[in-house]
Amino acid sequence: SAHSGELHQLAVEGGGAALQTIANTAGSPCALGFDQDGALYVCDSAHQAILRRGSDGQLAEFVREYEGKLLKGPSAMQIDSQGNMFFTDSGPLGETTLQNPTGSVFTISADGQLLQPIALECLAHPCGIALAPNQSTIYVAEMMSNRILRFVQRPAGVYHSSVFYHFGGRMGPSAVACDQQGTLYVARYDLTT
């Protein structure tokens, strides 16, 4: 929950489900993801960090800065089948705007040793991320520019970007997902006049 910092799981019990609190970030969690070992990762915009909950059940800071500069506030993440993490860093709504496009997209190697930017401080509120089934294409929802960006990795470790789709209207996409067939789904909210 973004206002309480709580992380919940729905445990199946009998014919129903029970909501259980599993941790509290004391911040503002925005996105969750698991690696192959079952460790839980949390994008938390209030902590301006990605937190990791390992087998001991404790939350610890996983990444909070890039080259000595604090992240704005990670907002979305995906973890590929190799364990590499991709995340958007946009901070709270309004911090990265059309006039001040300072949002980023990063990747962290599966071993957690290499954090590198895919797009550094040049995006207007990137807030959603999805991996294509080939796992070499990344889609990013850039809300304030009202578009979906596509980053294609070719060769390994080198990403090329393009505008995949540009929407009409004023507000842009807030989330994006890709199914196993490669169909892209986009959540979008626009202001009415």
CSV table of C-alpha atoms in Angstrom, one decimal:
chain,number,residue,atom,x,y,z
A,1,SER,CA,0.0,0.0,0.0
A,2,ALA,CA,1.5,3.4,-1.0
A,3,HIS,CA,0.2,5.3,2.0
A,4,SER,CA,1.2,2.8,4.7
A,5,GLY,CA,4.3,1.1,3.3
A,6,GLU,CA,2.8,-2.3,3.8
A,7,LEU,CA,3.4,-5.2,1.5
A,8,HIS,CA,0.7,-7.9,1.4
A,9,GLN,CA,0.2,-11.3,0.0
A,10,LEU,CA,-3.1,-13.1,-0.7
A,11,ALA,CA,-2.8,-16.6,0.8
A,12,VAL,CA,-5.2,-19.1,-0.6
A,13,GLU,CA,-7.1,-20.8,2.3
A,14,GLY,CA,-9.8,-23.3,1.7
A,15,GLY,CA,-12.1,-21.8,-0.9
A,16,GLY,CA,-11.0,-18.2,-0.4
A,17,ALA,CA,-8.1,-15.9,0.1
A,18,ALA,CA,-6.7,-14.2,3.2
A,19,LEU,CA,-4.8,-10.9,3.1
A,20,GLN,CA,-1.5,-11.1,5.0
A,21,THR,CA,1.0,-8.3,5.7
A,22,ILE,CA,4.4,-9.7,5.0
A,23,ALA,CA,6.6,-6.5,5.4
A,24,ASN,CA,6.5,-2.8,5.8
A,25,THR,CA,8.9,-0.4,4.0
A,26,ALA,CA,7.8,2.6,6.0
A,27,GLY,CA,7.8,4.3,2.7
A,28,SER,CA,5.9,4.3,-0.6
A,29,PRO,CA,6.1,1.0,-2.4
A,30,CYS,CA,5.3,1.2,-6.1
A,31,ALA,CA,6.2,-2.1,-7.7
A,32,LEU,CA,7.3,-5.6,-6.7
A,33,GLY,CA,9.3,-8.4,-8.4
A,34,PHE,CA,10.9,-11.7,-7.6
A,35,ASP,CA,14.2,-13.2,-8.7
A,36,GLN,CA,14.8,-16.9,-9.4
A,37,ASP,CA,15.8,-17.5,-5.8
A,38,GLY,CA,12.6,-16.1,-4.5
A,39,ALA,CA,14.0,-12.9,-3.2
A,40,LEU,CA,11.4,-10.1,-3.2
A,41,TYR,CA,12.4,-6.7,-4.7
A,42,VAL,CA,10.4,-3.5,-4.0
A,43,CYS,CA,10.5,-0.2,-5.8
A,44,ASP,CA,10.0,2.4,-3.1
A,45,SER,CA,9.7,6.1,-4.2
A,46,ALA,CA,9.8,7.5,-0.7
A,47,HIS,CA,13.1,5.8,0.0
A,48,GLN,CA,14.3,6.6,-3.5
A,49,ALA,CA,15.6,3.0,-3.6
A,50,ILE,CA,14.9,-0.6,-4.5
A,51,LEU,CA,14.7,-2.7,-1.4
A,52,ARG,CA,15.4,-6.5,-1.3
A,53,ARG,CA,13.7,-9.0,1.1
A,54,GLY,CA,15.8,-12.1,1.3
A,55,SER,CA,15.4,-15.5,3.0
A,56,ASP,CA,15.8,-13.9,6.4
A,57,GLY,CA,12.5,-11.9,5.8
A,58,GLN,CA,14.3,-8.5,6.4
A,59,LEU,CA,14.1,-5.6,3.9
A,60,ALA,CA,17.4,-4.1,3.0
A,61,GLU,CA,18.5,-1.4,0.6
A,62,PHE,CA,19.5,-3.0,-2.8
A,63,VAL,CA,20.2,0.1,-4.8
A,64,ARG,CA,19.8,3.8,-4.0
A,65,GLU,CA,22.2,5.8,-6.1
A,66,TYR,CA,24.0,5.8,-9.5
A,67,GLU,CA,27.5,7.3,-9.6
A,68,GLY,CA,27.1,9.0,-6.3
A,69,LYS,CA,23.7,10.6,-7.1
A,70,LEU,CA,20.5,9.5,-5.4
A,71,LEU,CA,17.8,7.9,-7.5
A,72,LYS,CA,14.6,10.0,-7.9
A,73,GLY,CA,12.3,7.2,-6.8
A,74,PRO,CA,12.1,3.8,-8.7
A,75,SER,CA,8.5,3.3,-9.9
A,76,ALA,CA,8.4,0.1,-12.0
A,77,MET,CA,10.5,-3.0,-12.5
A,78,GLN,CA,10.8,-6.2,-14.5
A,79,ILE,CA,13.2,-9.1,-13.9
A,80,ASP,CA,14.1,-11.3,-16.9
A,81,SER,CA,14.6,-15.1,-16.9
A,82,GLN,CA,18.3,-14.6,-16.4
A,83,GLY,CA,17.8,-12.5,-13.2
A,84,ASN,CA,18.7,-9.1,-14.8
A,85,MET,CA,16.5,-6.3,-13.4
A,86,PHE,CA,15.1,-3.4,-15.4
A,87,PHE,CA,13.5,-0.4,-13.7
A,88,THR,CA,12.2,3.1,-14.3
A,89,ASP,CA,13.3,6.0,-12.0
A,90,SER,CA,10.9,8.9,-12.2
A,91,GLY,CA,10.3,10.1,-8.6
A,92,PRO,CA,6.9,11.5,-7.6
A,93,LEU,CA,4.5,12.7,-10.3
A,94,GLY,CA,5.7,16.2,-11.3
A,95,GLU,CA,9.3,15.7,-10.6
A,96,THR,CA,10.2,14.7,-14.1
A,97,THR,CA,8.1,16.7,-16.6
A,98,LEU,CA,8.1,17.8,-20.2
A,99,GLN,CA,10.0,21.0,-19.2
A,100,ASN,CA,12.4,19.0,-16.9
A,101,PRO,CA,12.7,15.5,-18.4
A,102,THR,CA,15.1,13.9,-15.8
A,103,GLY,CA,13.6,10.4,-15.5
A,104,SER,CA,15.8,7.3,-16.3
A,105,VAL,CA,15.7,3.6,-17.1
A,106,PHE,CA,18.3,1.3,-15.6
A,107,THR,CA,19.4,-2.3,-15.7
A,108,ILE,CA,21.1,-4.3,-12.9
A,109,SER,CA,23.0,-7.4,-13.8
A,110,ALA,CA,21.8,-10.7,-12.4
A,111,ASP,CA,24.7,-10.9,-9.9
A,112,GLY,CA,23.7,-7.4,-8.6
A,113,GLN,CA,27.2,-6.1,-9.4
A,114,LEU,CA,26.6,-3.8,-12.4
A,115,LEU,CA,24.1,-1.0,-12.5
A,116,GLN,CA,23.9,0.8,-15.8
A,117,PRO,CA,21.6,3.3,-17.4
A,118,ILE,CA,19.6,2.5,-20.5
A,119,ALA,CA,18.3,6.1,-20.7
A,120,LEU,CA,19.8,8.5,-18.2
A,121,GLU,CA,18.0,11.7,-17.0
A,122,CYS,CA,16.2,12.3,-20.3
A,123,LEU,CA,12.7,11.0,-19.9
A,124,ALA,CA,9.5,12.8,-18.8
A,125,HIS,CA,8.1,10.5,-16.0
A,126,PRO,CA,8.9,7.0,-17.1
A,127,CYS,CA,6.5,4.9,-14.9
A,128,GLY,CA,5.9,1.5,-16.5
A,129,ILE,CA,8.2,-1.1,-18.0
A,130,ALA,CA,7.6,-4.4,-19.8
A,131,LEU,CA,9.8,-7.1,-21.4
A,132,ALA,CA,9.0,-8.6,-24.7
A,133,PRO,CA,9.0,-12.5,-24.9
A,134,ASN,CA,12.4,-12.3,-26.6
A,135,GLN,CA,13.7,-10.5,-23.5
A,136,SER,CA,15.9,-8.2,-25.7
A,137,THR,CA,13.2,-5.6,-26.2
A,138,ILE,CA,12.0,-3.4,-23.4
A,139,TYR,CA,8.9,-1.2,-23.5
A,140,VAL,CA,8.7,1.9,-21.3
A,141,ALA,CA,5.6,4.0,-20.6
A,142,GLU,CA,6.7,7.7,-20.6
A,143,MET,CA,3.6,9.4,-19.0
A,144,MET,CA,4.4,13.1,-19.5
A,145,SER,CA,5.5,12.6,-23.2
A,146,ASN,CA,2.3,10.5,-23.8
A,147,ARG,CA,4.2,7.7,-25.5
A,148,ILE,CA,5.6,4.2,-25.3
A,149,LEU,CA,9.3,3.9,-26.0
A,150,ARG,CA,11.0,0.7,-27.3
A,151,PHE,CA,14.6,-0.2,-26.3
A,152,VAL,CA,16.1,-3.0,-28.4
A,153,GLN,CA,19.3,-4.7,-27.2
A,154,ARG,CA,21.6,-5.3,-30.1
A,155,PRO,CA,24.4,-6.4,-29.5
A,156,ALA,CA,24.3,-7.6,-25.9
A,157,GLY,CA,24.5,-4.6,-23.5
A,158,VAL,CA,23.8,-2.0,-26.1
A,159,TYR,CA,20.3,-0.5,-26.3
A,160,HIS,CA,18.8,1.4,-29.2
A,161,SER,CA,15.6,3.5,-28.5
A,162,SER,CA,12.7,4.6,-30.6
A,163,VAL,CA,9.2,5.9,-30.1
A,164,PHE,CA,7.0,2.8,-30.4
A,165,TYR,CA,3.7,4.6,-30.1
A,166,HIS,CA,2.6,8.2,-29.5
A,167,PHE,CA,-0.8,8.8,-28.1
A,168,GLY,CA,-3.2,11.7,-28.6
A,169,GLY,CA,-4.5,13.6,-25.6
A,170,ARG,CA,-2.8,15.2,-22.7
A,171,MET,CA,-1.9,12.5,-20.1
A,172,GLY,CA,0.1,9.5,-21.1
A,173,PRO,CA,0.4,5.8,-20.2
A,174,SER,CA,0.9,4.8,-16.6
A,175,ALA,CA,1.6,1.1,-17.0
A,176,VAL,CA,2.6,-1.4,-19.7
A,177,ALA,CA,2.6,-5.2,-19.9
A,178,CYS,CA,3.5,-7.7,-22.6
A,179,ASP,CA,2.1,-11.2,-22.9
A,180,GLN,CA,3.9,-14.3,-24.2
A,181,GLN,CA,2.7,-13.7,-27.8
A,182,GLY,CA,4.3,-10.2,-27.7
A,183,THR,CA,1.0,-8.3,-27.5
A,184,LEU,CA,1.5,-5.0,-25.6
A,185,TYR,CA,-1.1,-3.8,-23.1
A,186,VAL,CA,-1.2,-0.2,-21.9
A,187,ALA,CA,-3.0,1.5,-19.0
A,188,ARG,CA,-3.7,5.1,-19.7
A,189,TYR,CA,-5.6,7.9,-17.9
A,190,ASP,CA,-6.4,11.1,-19.7
A,191,LEU,CA,-8.0,14.2,-18.3
A,192,THR,CA,-11.3,15.2,-19.7
A,193,THR,CA,-12.1,18.8,-20.7
